[in-house]
CSV table of C-alpha atoms and ligand atoms in Angstrom, one decimal:
chain,number,residue,atom,x,y,z
A,1189,UNK,CA,123.3,60.5,211.6
A,1190,UNK,CA,123.7,58.0,208.9
A,1191,UNK,CA,120.1,58.6,207.8
A,1192,UNK,CA,120.8,62.4,207.5
A,1193,UNK,CA,123.9,61.9,205.4
A,1194,UNK,CA,121.9,59.5,203.2
A,1195,UNK,CA,119.2,62.1,202.8
A,1196,UNK,CA,121.8,64.7,201.9
A,1197,UNK,CA,123.3,62.4,199.3
A,1198,UNK,CA,119.8,61.9,197.7
A,1199,UNK,CA,119.2,65.7,197.7
A,1200,UNK,CA,122.5,66.4,196.2
A,1201,UNK,CA,121.9,63.7,193.6
A,1202,UNK,CA,118.5,65.3,192.8
A,1203,UNK,CA,120.1,68.8,192.6
A,1204,UNK,CA,122.8,67.4,190.4
A,1205,UNK,CA,120.4,65.8,188.2
A,1206,UNK,CA,118.4,69.0,187.9
A,1207,UNK,CA,121.5,70.9,187.0
A,1208,UNK,CA,122.2,68.3,184.4
A,1209,UNK,CA,118.8,68.6,183.0
A,1210,UNK,CA,119.0,72.3,182.9
A,1211,UNK,CA,122.3,72.1,181.0
A,1212,UNK,CA,120.7,69.6,178.6
A,1213,UNK,CA,117.8,71.9,178.1
A,1214,UNK,CA,120.1,74.8,177.5
A,1215,UNK,CA,122.1,72.8,175.0
A,1216,UNK,CA,118.9,71.8,173.2
A,1217,UNK,CA,117.8,75.4,173.0
A,1218,UNK,CA,121.3,76.3,171.7
A,1219,UNK,CA,121.1,73.6,169.1
A,1220,UNK,CA,117.6,74.6,168.0
A,1221,UNK,CA,118.8,78.3,167.9
A,1222,UNK,CA,121.6,77.3,165.6
A,1223,UNK,CA,119.3,75.2,163.5
A,1224,UNK,CA,116.9,78.2,163.2
A,1225,UNK,CA,119.7,80.5,162.2
A,1226,UNK,CA,120.9,78.0,159.7
A,1227,UNK,CA,117.4,77.7,158.3
A,1228,UNK,CA,117.0,81.4,158.1
A,1229,UNK,CA,120.4,81.8,156.3
A,1230,UNK,CA,119.4,79.0,153.9
A,1231,UNK,CA,116.0,80.7,153.2
A,1232,UNK,CA,117.7,84.1,152.8
A,1233,UNK,CA,120.4,82.7,150.5
A,1234,UNK,CA,117.7,80.9,148.3
A,1235,UNK,CA,115.7,84.1,148.1
A,1236,UNK,CA,118.9,86.0,147.2
A,1237,UNK,CA,119.8,83.5,144.5
A,1238,UNK,CA,116.3,83.4,143.0
A,1239,UNK,CA,116.1,87.2,143.1
A,1240,UNK,CA,119.5,87.5,141.4
A,1241,UNK,CA,118.5,85.0,138.7
A,1242,UNK,CA,115.2,86.9,138.1
A,1243,UNK,CA,117.0,90.2,138.0
A,1244,UNK,CA,119.5,88.8,135.4
A,1245,UNK,CA,116.6,87.4,133.3
A,1246,UNK,CA,114.9,90.9,133.5
A,1247,UNK,CA,118.2,92.5,132.5
A,1248,UNK,CA,118.7,90.2,129.6
A,1249,UNK,CA,115.2,90.9,128.3
A,1250,UNK,CA,115.5,94.6,128.6
A,1251,UNK,CA,118.9,94.5,126.8
A,1252,UNK,CA,117.4,92.5,124.1
A,1253,UNK,CA,114.4,94.8,123.6
A,1254,UNK,CA,116.7,97.9,123.8
A,1255,UNK,CA,118.8,96.3,121.2
A,1256,UNK,CA,115.9,95.8,118.8
A,1257,UNK,CA,114.7,99.3,119.5
A,1258,UNK,CA,118.1,100.6,118.6
A,1259,UNK,CA,118.1,98.5,115.5
A,1260,UNK,CA,114.8,100.1,114.5
A,1261,UNK,CA,115.9,103.6,115.2
A,1262,UNK,CA,119.1,102.9,113.2
A,1263,UNK,CA,117.0,101.7,110.3
A,1264,UNK,CA,114.8,104.8,110.5
A,1265,UNK,CA,117.8,107.2,110.7
A,1266,UNK,CA,119.4,105.4,107.9
A,1267,UNK,CA,116.3,105.6,105.8
A,1268,UNK,CA,115.7,109.3,106.6
A,1269,UNK,CA,119.3,110.3,105.9
A,1270,UNK,CA,119.3,108.5,102.5
A,1271,UNK,CA,115.8,109.2,101.3
A,1272,UNK,CA,115.2,112.8,102.4
A,1273,UNK,CA,117.2,113.8,99.3
A,1274,UNK,CA,114.6,112.4,97.0
A,1275,UNK,CA,112.5,114.8,95.0
A,1276,UNK,CA,114.5,117.8,96.1
A,1277,UNK,CA,117.3,119.5,94.4
A,1278,UNK,CA,119.5,118.8,97.3
A,1279,UNK,CA,122.6,117.2,95.9
A,1280,UNK,CA,125.4,119.5,96.5
A,1281,UNK,CA,128.0,117.9,94.3
A,1282,UNK,CA,129.6,120.2,91.7
A,1283,UNK,CA,129.1,117.9,88.8
A,1284,UNK,CA,126.4,117.6,86.3
A,1285,UNK,CA,123.8,115.0,87.1
A,1286,UNK,CA,120.3,114.5,85.9
A,1287,UNK,CA,118.2,113.9,89.1
A,1288,UNK,CA,115.2,111.8,89.5
A,1289,UNK,CA,115.3,110.9,85.8
A,1290,UNK,CA,112.7,108.2,86.3
A,1291,UNK,CA,110.2,110.9,87.4
A,1292,UNK,CA,110.7,112.9,84.2
A,1293,UNK,CA,110.6,109.8,82.0
A,1294,UNK,CA,107.2,110.4,80.4
A,1295,UNK,CA,107.6,107.4,78.2
A,1296,UNK,CA,107.4,105.2,81.2
A,1297,UNK,CA,104.0,106.4,82.2
A,1298,UNK,CA,101.4,103.7,81.7
A,1299,UNK,CA,98.1,103.7,79.9
A,1300,UNK,CA,95.1,101.6,80.7
A,1301,UNK,CA,96.0,99.3,77.8
A,1302,UNK,CA,99.6,98.7,78.7
A,1303,UNK,CA,100.8,95.4,80.1
A,1304,UNK,CA,102.8,96.6,83.0
A,1305,UNK,CA,106.2,95.1,84.0
A,1306,UNK,CA,106.8,94.8,87.7
A,1307,UNK,CA,110.3,94.0,89.0
A,1308,UNK,CA,110.3,93.0,92.7
A,1309,UNK,CA,113.7,93.7,94.2
A,1310,UNK,CA,114.9,92.7,97.6
A,1311,UNK,CA,117.8,94.5,99.3
A,1312,UNK,CA,120.0,93.8,102.4
A,1313,UNK,CA,119.9,90.0,102.4
A,1314,UNK,CA,120.7,87.2,102.7
A,1315,UNK,CA,119.0,86.7,106.1
A,1316,UNK,CA,116.7,84.2,107.8
A,1317,UNK,CA,113.8,85.8,105.7
A,1318,UNK,CA,115.4,85.1,102.3
A,1319,UNK,CA,114.5,81.4,102.3
A,1320,UNK,CA,110.8,82.2,103.1
A,1321,UNK,CA,110.7,84.8,100.3
A,1322,UNK,CA,112.3,82.3,97.9
A,1323,UNK,CA,109.6,79.7,98.9
A,1324,UNK,CA,106.8,82.2,98.3
A,1325,UNK,CA,108.2,83.2,94.9
A,1326,UNK,CA,108.5,79.6,94.0
A,1327,UNK,CA,104.8,79.0,95.1
A,1328,UNK,CA,103.7,81.6,92.6
A,1329,UNK,CA,106.3,80.8,90.0
A,1330,UNK,CA,107.6,84.4,90.1
A,1331,UNK,CA,111.2,85.5,89.5
A,1332,UNK,CA,112.6,88.5,91.2
A,1333,UNK,CA,115.9,90.3,91.9
A,1334,UNK,CA,118.0,90.1,95.0
A,1335,UNK,CA,120.6,92.9,95.7
A,1336,UNK,CA,122.8,91.2,98.2
A,1337,UNK,CA,125.3,92.1,100.8
A,1338,UNK,CA,128.4,90.1,101.7
A,1339,UNK,CA,128.0,87.3,104.2
A,1340,UNK,CA,130.0,84.1,104.4
A,1341,UNK,CA,128.0,82.0,107.0
A,1342,UNK,CA,126.6,78.7,105.8
A,1343,UNK,CA,123.1,79.9,105.5
A,1344,UNK,CA,124.0,82.9,103.4
A,1345,UNK,CA,126.1,80.9,101.0
A,1346,UNK,CA,123.1,78.5,100.6
A,1347,UNK,CA,120.9,81.5,99.9
A,1348,UNK,CA,123.1,83.0,97.2
A,1349,UNK,CA,123.0,79.6,95.5
A,1350,UNK,CA,119.3,79.2,95.9
A,1351,UNK,CA,118.7,82.7,94.4
A,1352,UNK,CA,120.7,81.8,91.3
A,1353,UNK,CA,119.6,78.2,90.9
A,1354,UNK,CA,115.9,79.1,91.2
A,1355,UNK,CA,116.2,81.6,88.3
A,1356,UNK,CA,116.3,84.9,90.1
A,1357,UNK,CA,118.6,87.7,89.3
A,1358,UNK,CA,121.5,88.3,91.8
A,1359,UNK,CA,122.7,91.9,92.1
A,1360,UNK,CA,125.2,93.6,94.3
A,1361,UNK,CA,124.4,95.9,97.1
A,1362,UNK,CA,127.9,96.5,98.5
A,1363,UNK,CA,129.8,94.0,100.6
A,1364,UNK,CA,129.5,95.7,104.0
A,1365,UNK,CA,126.5,98.1,103.5
A,1366,UNK,CA,128.3,100.4,105.9
A,1367,UNK,CA,128.0,103.9,104.3
A,1368,UNK,CA,131.1,105.3,106.0
A,1369,UNK,CA,133.1,102.4,104.5
A,1370,UNK,CA,131.5,101.9,101.1
A,1371,UNK,CA,131.5,105.7,100.3
A,1372,UNK,CA,134.7,106.6,102.1
A,1373,UNK,CA,136.5,107.1,98.8
A,1374,UNK,CA,136.4,105.8,95.2
A,1375,UNK,CA,139.1,103.3,96.2
A,1376,UNK,CA,137.1,102.1,99.1
A,1377,UNK,CA,134.0,101.8,96.8
A,1378,UNK,CA,136.0,99.8,94.2
A,1379,UNK,CA,137.5,97.5,96.9
A,1380,UNK,CA,134.1,96.8,98.4
A,1381,UNK,CA,132.6,96.3,94.9
A,1382,UNK,CA,135.2,93.7,93.9
A,1383,UNK,CA,134.8,91.9,97.3
A,1384,UNK,CA,131.0,91.4,96.9
A,1385,UNK,CA,131.4,90.5,93.2
A,1386,UNK,CA,134.0,87.9,94.0
A,1387,UNK,CA,131.9,86.4,96.8
A,1388,UNK,CA,129.0,86.0,94.5
A,1389,UNK,CA,131.1,84.6,91.7
A,1390,UNK,CA,132.9,82.1,94.1
A,1391,UNK,CA,129.6,80.8,95.5
A,1392,UNK,CA,127.3,80.9,92.4
A,1393,UNK,CA,129.6,81.1,89.4
A,1394,UNK,CA,127.7,84.2,88.3
A,1395,UNK,CA,129.6,87.4,87.5
A,1396,UNK,CA,126.9,89.9,88.6
A,1397,UNK,CA,126.3,92.8,86.3
A,1398,UNK,CA,123.7,94.7,88.4
A,1399,UNK,CA,124.3,97.0,91.3
A,1400,UNK,CA,122.1,98.9,93.7
A,1401,UNK,CA,123.9,101.7,95.6
A,1402,UNK,CA,123.3,101.5,99.4
A,1403,UNK,CA,120.7,104.3,99.8
A,1404,UNK,CA,120.2,104.6,96.1
A,1405,UNK,CA,122.2,106.7,93.6
A,1406,UNK,CA,120.5,109.7,95.1
A,1407,UNK,CA,121.9,109.1,98.6
A,1408,UNK,CA,123.1,112.1,100.5
A,1409,UNK,CA,125.6,110.2,102.6
A,1410,UNK,CA,128.3,109.4,100.0
A,1411,UNK,CA,131.6,111.3,100.7
A,1412,UNK,CA,132.6,110.5,97.2
A,1413,UNK,CA,131.4,112.1,93.9
A,1414,UNK,CA,128.7,109.7,92.9
A,1415,UNK,CA,129.5,110.4,89.2
A,1416,UNK,CA,132.9,108.8,89.8
A,1417,UNK,CA,131.2,105.7,91.1
A,1418,UNK,CA,128.7,105.6,88.2
A,1419,UNK,CA,131.7,106.0,85.8
A,1420,UNK,CA,133.5,103.1,87.6
A,1421,UNK,CA,130.4,100.9,87.3
A,1422,UNK,CA,130.1,101.8,83.6
A,1423,UNK,CA,133.8,100.8,83.1
A,1424,UNK,CA,133.0,97.4,84.7
A,1425,UNK,CA,129.9,97.0,82.5
A,1426,UNK,CA,127.7,97.0,85.5
A,1427,UNK,CA,124.2,98.5,85.4
A,1428,UNK,CA,122.8,100.2,88.6
A,1429,UNK,CA,119.1,100.2,89.4
A,1430,UNK,CA,117.3,102.4,91.8
A,1431,UNK,CA,113.5,102.1,92.2
A,1432,UNK,CA,110.4,104.0,91.3
A,1433,UNK,CA,108.0,102.2,93.6
A,1434,UNK,CA,108.6,101.9,97.4
A,1435,UNK,CA,106.9,99.2,99.5
A,1436,UNK,CA,107.7,101.4,102.5
A,1437,UNK,CA,109.3,98.5,104.4
A,1438,UNK,CA,112.4,100.5,104.9
A,1439,UNK,CA,110.7,103.1,107.1
A,1440,UNK,CA,109.4,100.8,109.8
A,1441,UNK,CA,109.7,97.1,110.7
A,1442,UNK,CA,106.2,97.4,112.2
A,1443,UNK,CA,104.5,98.5,109.0
A,1444,UNK,CA,101.4,96.4,108.5
A,1445,UNK,CA,101.5,94.1,105.5
A,1446,UNK,CA,98.3,95.6,104.2
A,1447,UNK,CA,100.1,99.0,104.1
A,1448,UNK,CA,103.0,97.4,102.1
A,1449,UNK,CA,100.5,96.0,99.6
A,1450,UNK,CA,98.7,99.4,99.3
A,1451,UNK,CA,102.0,101.3,98.9
A,1452,UNK,CA,103.0,99.0,96.0
A,1453,UNK,CA,99.6,98.7,94.3
A,1454,UNK,CA,98.9,102.4,94.3
A,1455,UNK,CA,102.2,103.1,92.5
A,1456,UNK,CA,102.6,100.3,90.0
A,1457,UNK,CA,99.6,101.4,88.1
A,1458,UNK,CA,101.5,104.6,87.2
A,1459,UNK,CA,104.3,103.0,85.2
A,1460,UNK,CA,104.9,100.7,82.3
A,1461,UNK,CA,108.0,99.5,84.2
A,1462,UNK,CA,108.1,99.5,88.0
A,1463,UNK,CA,111.1,98.6,90.1
A,1464,UNK,CA,109.8,97.9,93.6
A,1465,UNK,CA,112.0,98.5,96.5
A,1466,UNK,CA,111.6,95.8,99.2
A,1467,UNK,CA,113.9,94.2,101.8
A,1468,UNK,CA,114.7,90.6,102.8
A,1469,UNK,CA,116.5,91.6,106.0
A,1470,UNK,CA,115.9,89.5,109.1
A,1471,UNK,CA,113.7,92.1,110.8
A,1472,UNK,CA,111.4,92.5,107.7
A,1473,UNK,CA,108.7,89.9,108.7
A,1474,UNK,CA,105.9,92.1,107.4
A,1475,UNK,CA,107.4,92.1,104.0
A,1476,UNK,CA,107.4,88.3,104.0
A,1477,UNK,CA,103.8,88.4,105.3
A,1478,UNK,CA,102.7,90.8,102.6
A,1479,UNK,CA,104.3,88.9,99.7
A,1480,UNK,CA,101.7,86.2,98.8
A,1481,UNK,CA,98.7,88.6,98.8
A,1482,UNK,CA,100.8,91.3,96.9
A,1483,UNK,CA,101.8,88.7,94.2
A,1484,UNK,CA,98.2,87.5,93.9
A,1485,UNK,CA,96.9,91.1,93.4
A,1486,UNK,CA,99.6,92.0,90.8
A,1487,UNK,CA,98.9,88.8,88.9
A,1488,UNK,CA,95.2,89.5,89.0
A,1489,UNK,CA,95.9,92.9,87.5
A,1490,UNK,CA,97.7,91.1,84.7
A,1491,UNK,CA,101.0,92.6,85.5
A,1492,UNK,CA,104.2,90.8,84.4
A,1493,UNK,CA,106.4,90.0,87.3
A,1494,UNK,CA,110.0,89.7,86.1
A,1495,UNK,CA,113.6,89.5,87.2
A,1496,UNK,CA,115.9,92.3,86.1
A,1497,UNK,CA,117.8,91.6,82.9
A,1498,UNK,CA,119.6,93.4,80.1
A,1499,UNK,CA,116.3,94.5,78.6
A,1500,UNK,CA,114.8,96.1,81.7
A,1501,UNK,CA,114.1,99.8,81.4
A,1502,UNK,CA,116.6,101.8,83.4
A,1503,UNK,CA,115.1,103.2,86.7
A,1504,UNK,CA,117.8,105.5,88.1
A,1505,UNK,CA,117.5,108.4,90.5
A,1506,UNK,CA,120.5,110.2,89.1
A,1507,UNK,CA,122.4,109.7,85.8
A,1508,UNK,CA,125.3,111.3,84.2
A,1509,UNK,CA,124.1,114.0,82.0
A,1510,UNK,CA,126.1,112.9,79.0
A,1511,UNK,CA,124.6,109.4,79.0
B,1898,ZN,ZN1,120.2,98.5,101.7
Protein backbone atom coordinates (compact mmCIF):
# COMPACT_ATOMS: atom_id res chain seq x y z
CA UNK A 1 0.00 0.00 0.00
CA UNK A 2 2.78 2.27 1.09
CA UNK A 3 4.65 1.50 -2.16
CA UNK A 4 1.61 2.36 -4.27
CA UNK A 5 1.08 5.70 -2.60
CA UNK A 6 4.76 6.44 -3.02
CA UNK A 7 4.48 5.64 -6.75
CA UNK A 8 1.46 7.85 -6.98
CA UNK A 9 3.41 10.67 -5.31
CA UNK A 10 6.22 10.32 -7.87
CA UNK A 11 3.74 10.27 -10.75
CA UNK A 12 1.98 13.36 -9.51
CA UNK A 13 5.34 15.00 -9.06
CA UNK A 14 6.28 14.13 -12.64
CA UNK A 15 2.91 15.37 -13.92
CA UNK A 16 3.27 18.53 -11.91
CA UNK A 17 6.73 19.09 -13.19
CA UNK A 18 5.48 18.52 -16.78
CA UNK A 19 2.70 21.05 -16.20
CA UNK A 20 5.25 23.50 -14.92
CA UNK A 21 7.49 22.98 -17.89
CA UNK A 22 4.58 23.50 -20.24
CA UNK A 23 3.72 26.71 -18.44
CA UNK A 24 7.35 27.84 -18.70
CA UNK A 25 7.40 26.92 -22.36
CA UNK A 26 4.19 28.91 -22.94
CA UNK A 27 5.63 31.83 -21.05
CA UNK A 28 8.76 31.66 -23.20
CA UNK A 29 6.71 31.62 -26.35
CA UNK A 30 4.67 34.51 -25.06
CA UNK A 31 7.83 36.51 -24.30
CA UNK A 32 9.32 35.75 -27.68
CA UNK A 33 6.01 36.76 -29.32
CA UNK A 34 6.12 40.06 -27.45
CA UNK A 35 9.77 40.51 -28.42
CA UNK A 36 8.94 39.76 -32.06
CA UNK A 37 6.08 42.23 -32.00
CA UNK A 38 8.31 44.83 -30.39
CA UNK A 39 10.97 44.25 -33.05
CA UNK A 40 8.39 44.54 -35.79
CA UNK A 41 7.02 47.76 -34.31
CA UNK A 42 10.56 49.17 -34.03
CA UNK A 43 11.36 48.23 -37.62
CA UNK A 44 8.06 49.67 -38.79
CA UNK A 45 8.62 52.91 -36.87
CA UNK A 46 12.19 53.24 -38.21
CA UNK A 47 10.99 52.72 -41.78
CA UNK A 48 8.20 55.22 -41.18
CA UNK A 49 10.61 57.86 -39.80
CA UNK A 50 13.14 57.30 -42.61
CA UNK A 51 10.38 57.48 -45.18
CA UNK A 52 8.97 60.68 -43.65
CA UNK A 53 12.41 62.32 -43.62
CA UNK A 54 13.00 61.27 -47.24
CA UNK A 55 9.59 62.60 -48.23
CA UNK A 56 10.31 65.89 -46.46
CA UNK A 57 13.66 66.18 -48.26
CA UNK A 58 11.98 65.46 -51.61
CA UNK A 59 9.32 68.04 -50.81
CA UNK A 60 11.91 70.67 -49.90
CA UNK A 61 13.84 69.99 -53.11
CA UNK A 62 10.74 70.27 -55.26
CA UNK A 63 9.64 73.48 -53.48
CA UNK A 64 13.09 74.90 -54.13
CA UNK A 65 13.07 73.94 -57.82
CA UNK A 66 9.50 75.21 -58.23
CA UNK A 67 10.55 78.47 -56.64
CA UNK A 68 13.43 78.94 -59.04
CA UNK A 69 11.17 78.02 -61.97
CA UNK A 70 8.68 80.63 -60.78
CA UNK A 71 11.47 83.13 -60.49
CA UNK A 72 12.50 82.47 -64.08
CA UNK A 73 8.91 82.72 -65.28
CA UNK A 74 8.51 85.96 -63.40
CA UNK A 75 11.65 87.35 -65.02
CA UNK A 76 10.45 86.28 -68.47
CA UNK A 77 6.99 87.78 -67.98
CA UNK A 78 8.53 90.97 -66.64
CA UNK A 79 10.87 91.14 -69.59
CA UNK A 80 8.14 90.46 -72.15
CA UNK A 81 5.76 92.98 -70.58
CA UNK A 82 8.39 95.69 -70.57
CA UNK A 83 10.18 95.04 -73.82
CA UNK A 84 7.37 94.10 -76.18
CA UNK A 85 6.72 97.82 -76.60
CA UNK A 86 10.12 98.45 -78.10
CA UNK A 87 10.21 99.28 -81.77
CA UNK A 88 6.45 99.56 -81.99
CA UNK A 89 4.35 102.63 -81.83
CA UNK A 90 2.54 101.16 -78.91
CA UNK A 91 2.64 103.80 -76.21
CA UNK A 92 -0.88 104.90 -75.65
CA UNK A 93 -0.24 107.96 -73.56
CA UNK A 94 -1.77 111.18 -74.79
CA UNK A 95 1.39 113.21 -74.65
CA UNK A 96 4.01 114.01 -77.14
CA UNK A 97 7.07 111.80 -76.89
CA UNK A 98 9.76 110.98 -79.36
CA UNK A 99 10.09 107.25 -79.31
CA UNK A 100 13.18 105.18 -79.75
CA UNK A 101 15.14 108.33 -80.34
CA UNK A 102 18.37 106.36 -80.24
CA UNK A 103 17.27 104.40 -83.30
CA UNK A 104 16.79 107.52 -85.36
CA UNK A 105 19.99 109.11 -84.08
CA UNK A 106 21.99 108.84 -87.31
CA UNK A 107 24.92 110.70 -85.80
CA UNK A 108 25.51 107.78 -83.49
CA UNK A 109 26.04 105.32 -86.32
CA UNK A 110 29.66 104.21 -86.41
CA UNK A 111 32.10 104.17 -89.28
CA UNK A 112 35.00 101.78 -89.57
CA UNK A 113 37.35 104.55 -88.51
CA UNK A 114 35.46 105.51 -85.36
CA UNK A 115 36.78 104.63 -81.96
CA UNK A 116 33.68 103.25 -80.35
CA UNK A 117 32.63 103.97 -76.79
CA UNK A 118 31.02 101.11 -74.91
CA UNK A 119 29.26 101.64 -71.59
CA UNK A 120 28.64 98.39 -69.74
CA UNK A 121 25.68 98.86 -67.40
CA UNK A 122 24.48 96.44 -64.73
CA UNK A 123 20.92 96.58 -63.38
CA UNK A 124 19.06 95.03 -60.45
CA UNK A 125 21.97 94.61 -58.01
CA UNK A 126 23.50 94.48 -55.54
CA UNK A 127 23.52 90.71 -55.24
CA UNK A 128 25.91 87.85 -54.64
CA UNK A 129 27.10 88.36 -58.24
CA UNK A 130 28.04 92.04 -57.84
CA UNK A 131 31.34 91.29 -56.07
CA UNK A 132 32.33 88.80 -58.78
CA UNK A 133 31.58 91.38 -61.49
CA UNK A 134 33.57 94.04 -59.64
CA UNK A 135 36.51 91.62 -59.36
CA UNK A 136 36.43 90.91 -63.11
CA UNK A 137 36.19 94.62 -63.98
CA UNK A 138 39.16 95.22 -61.68
CA UNK A 139 41.15 92.43 -63.38
CA UNK A 140 40.78 94.20 -66.73
CA UNK A 141 40.96 97.72 -65.29
CA UNK A 142 37.52 98.52 -66.71
CA UNK A 143 35.03 100.99 -65.23
CA UNK A 144 31.31 100.42 -65.67
CA UNK A 145 27.94 101.67 -64.42
CA UNK A 146 25.69 100.04 -61.84
CA UNK A 147 22.00 100.97 -61.68
CA UNK A 148 21.15 99.72 -58.23
CA UNK A 149 18.05 98.89 -56.25
CA UNK A 150 17.57 99.54 -52.54
CA UNK A 151 18.92 96.90 -50.16
CA UNK A 152 20.14 97.44 -46.63
CA UNK A 153 21.78 94.14 -45.73
CA UNK A 154 25.50 94.18 -44.87
CA UNK A 155 26.61 92.71 -48.19
CA UNK A 156 24.63 95.21 -50.28
CA UNK A 157 25.99 98.17 -48.28
CA UNK A 158 29.50 96.83 -48.88
CA UNK A 159 28.75 96.53 -52.62
CA UNK A 160 27.46 100.15 -52.94
CA UNK A 161 30.72 101.26 -51.32
CA UNK A 162 32.87 99.05 -53.54
CA UNK A 163 31.13 100.35 -56.70
CA UNK A 164 31.95 103.93 -55.74
CA UNK A 165 35.40 103.34 -54.25
CA UNK A 166 36.54 101.35 -57.28
CA UNK A 167 35.70 104.19 -59.66
CA UNK A 168 32.44 102.98 -61.20
CA UNK A 169 29.36 105.10 -61.73
CA UNK A 170 26.47 104.42 -59.39
CA UNK A 171 23.03 105.09 -60.80
CA UNK A 172 19.52 104.57 -59.45
CA UNK A 173 17.14 101.88 -60.65
CA UNK A 174 14.34 102.56 -58.15
CA UNK A 175 14.33 101.41 -54.53
CA UNK A 176 11.85 98.55 -54.76
CA UNK A 177 11.90 97.68 -58.48
CA UNK A 178 8.25 96.70 -58.02
CA UNK A 179 6.51 98.19 -61.03
CA UNK A 180 3.12 98.41 -59.34
CA UNK A 181 4.69 100.49 -56.56
CA UNK A 182 7.26 102.57 -58.46
CA UNK A 183 4.80 103.55 -61.19
CA UNK A 184 1.63 103.69 -59.06
CA UNK A 185 1.58 107.49 -59.25
CA UNK A 186 3.96 110.40 -59.65
CA UNK A 187 4.01 110.78 -55.87
CA UNK A 188 4.89 107.12 -55.45
CA UNK A 189 7.67 107.47 -58.04
CA UNK A 190 9.10 110.52 -56.26
CA UNK A 191 8.96 108.82 -52.88
CA UNK A 192 10.76 105.77 -54.24
CA UNK A 193 13.30 108.01 -56.03
CA UNK A 194 14.23 109.93 -52.86
CA UNK A 195 14.47 106.68 -50.92
CA UNK A 196 17.06 105.11 -53.24
CA UNK A 197 18.91 108.40 -53.62
CA UNK A 198 19.17 108.76 -49.84
CA UNK A 199 20.33 105.18 -49.36
CA UNK A 200 23.12 105.66 -51.92
CA UNK A 201 24.07 109.01 -50.40
CA UNK A 202 24.06 107.69 -46.83
CA UNK A 203 26.22 104.68 -47.70
CA UNK A 204 28.63 106.18 -50.26
CA UNK A 205 28.42 109.96 -49.94
CA UNK A 206 27.50 110.17 -53.63
CA UNK A 207 24.43 112.08 -54.72
CA UNK A 208 23.61 109.99 -57.77
CA UNK A 209 22.58 111.92 -60.87
CA UNK A 210 21.80 108.96 -63.13
CA UNK A 211 18.62 106.95 -63.34
CA UNK A 212 17.42 103.96 -65.25
CA UNK A 213 13.69 103.45 -65.31
CA UNK A 214 12.73 99.89 -64.31
CA UNK A 215 11.76 98.40 -67.68
CA UNK A 216 13.26 101.42 -69.45
CA UNK A 217 11.60 104.73 -70.34
CA UNK A 218 9.63 102.87 -73.01
CA UNK A 219 8.08 100.47 -70.52
CA UNK A 220 4.42 99.68 -70.95
CA UNK A 221 3.68 98.99 -67.33
CA UNK A 222 3.77 102.49 -65.91
CA UNK A 223 0.39 103.71 -64.73
CA UNK A 224 1.80 107.19 -64.64
CA UNK A 225 2.42 109.50 -67.53
CA UNK A 226 6.13 108.86 -68.21
CA UNK A 227 6.62 112.48 -69.37
CA UNK A 228 5.72 113.59 -65.82
CA UNK A 229 8.41 111.32 -64.45
CA UNK A 230 10.94 112.56 -67.02
CA UNK A 231 10.09 116.17 -66.08
CA UNK A 232 10.54 115.30 -62.43
CA UNK A 233 14.00 113.80 -63.10
CA UNK A 234 14.87 116.92 -65.12
CA UNK A 235 13.89 119.08 -62.18
CA UNK A 236 16.15 116.99 -59.94
CA UNK A 237 18.97 117.38 -62.50
CA UNK A 238 19.04 113.63 -62.97
CA UNK A 239 19.77 112.09 -66.37
CA UNK A 240 18.10 108.84 -67.32
CA UNK A 241 19.76 106.28 -69.52
CA UNK A 242 18.16 103.44 -71.43
CA UNK A 243 20.22 101.16 -73.68
CA UNK A 244 20.83 100.50 -77.36
CA UNK A 245 22.59 97.17 -76.96
CA UNK A 246 21.04 94.24 -75.15
CA UNK A 247 23.12 91.38 -73.81
CA UNK A 248 19.92 89.34 -73.71
CA UNK A 249 20.52 88.25 -70.12
CA UNK A 250 17.09 89.55 -69.11
CA UNK A 251 15.32 86.99 -71.29
CA UNK A 252 16.61 83.84 -69.70
CA UNK A 253 18.85 82.89 -66.82
CA UNK A 254 20.01 79.91 -68.82
CA UNK A 255 21.31 81.92 -71.75
CA UNK A 256 24.75 80.62 -72.70
CA UNK A 257 27.58 83.06 -72.07
CA UNK A 258 28.65 82.63 -75.70
CA UNK A 259 25.21 83.94 -76.73
CA UNK A 260 25.57 86.97 -74.44
CA UNK A 261 28.95 87.74 -75.99
CA UNK A 262 27.55 87.36 -79.52
CA UNK A 263 24.53 89.58 -78.75
CA UNK A 264 26.76 92.37 -77.51
CA UNK A 265 29.51 92.08 -80.13
CA UNK A 266 27.06 92.05 -83.04
CA UNK A 267 25.45 95.31 -81.89
CA UNK A 268 28.31 97.43 -80.56
CA UNK A 269 29.87 97.61 -84.03
CA UNK A 270 26.83 99.65 -85.15
CA UNK A 271 27.22 102.62 -82.82
CA UNK A 272 29.74 105.24 -81.84
CA UNK A 273 28.23 105.04 -78.37
CA UNK A 274 26.79 101.82 -77.06
CA UNK A 275 25.03 101.52 -73.74
CA UNK A 276 24.89 97.80 -73.00
CA UNK A 277 22.10 96.40 -70.83
CA UNK A 278 23.30 93.68 -68.47
CA UNK A 279 22.23 92.44 -65.05
CA UNK A 280 24.11 91.69 -61.85
CA UNK A 281 21.17 89.97 -60.15
CA UNK A 282 21.80 86.80 -58.13
CA UNK A 283 20.53 84.47 -60.86
CA UNK A 284 22.64 85.97 -63.66
CA UNK A 285 25.56 83.57 -63.45
CA UNK A 286 25.94 83.40 -67.22
CA UNK A 287 26.49 87.18 -67.30
CA UNK A 288 29.35 86.78 -64.85
CA UNK A 289 30.71 83.86 -66.87
CA UNK A 290 30.53 85.88 -70.12
CA UNK A 291 32.19 89.01 -68.80
CA UNK A 292 35.94 88.22 -69.01
CA UNK A 293 35.77 87.01 -72.64
CA UNK A 294 33.42 89.88 -73.57
CA UNK A 295 35.81 92.49 -72.18
CA UNK A 296 38.75 90.82 -73.92
CA UNK A 297 36.93 90.89 -77.27
CA UNK A 298 35.87 94.54 -76.89
CA UNK A 299 39.38 95.58 -75.90
CA UNK A 300 40.82 93.64 -78.83
CA UNK A 301 38.46 95.58 -81.13
CA UNK A 302 39.92 98.79 -79.70
CA UNK A 303 36.65 99.84 -78.09
CA UNK A 304 36.76 102.22 -75.14
CA UNK A 305 35.05 100.79 -72.09
CA UNK A 306 33.78 103.67 -69.97
CA UNK A 307 31.58 104.48 -66.99
CA UNK A 308 28.63 106.79 -67.68
CA UNK A 309 29.43 110.43 -66.95
CA UNK A 310 28.14 113.87 -67.89
CA UNK A 311 29.69 113.66 -71.35
CA UNK A 312 28.05 110.36 -72.31
CA UNK A 313 25.82 110.60 -75.36
CA UNK A 314 22.22 110.21 -74.24
CA UNK A 315 20.72 106.86 -75.12
CA UNK A 316 17.02 107.15 -74.35
CA UNK A 317 14.08 105.20 -75.69
CA UNK A 318 11.63 108.02 -75.27
CA UNK A 319 12.25 111.72 -74.81
CA UNK A 320 10.03 114.74 -74.37
CA UNK A 321 9.62 116.25 -77.82
CA UNK A 322 10.51 119.74 -76.69
CA UNK A 323 13.91 118.65 -75.42
ZN1 LIG B 1 15.61 96.13 -63.65
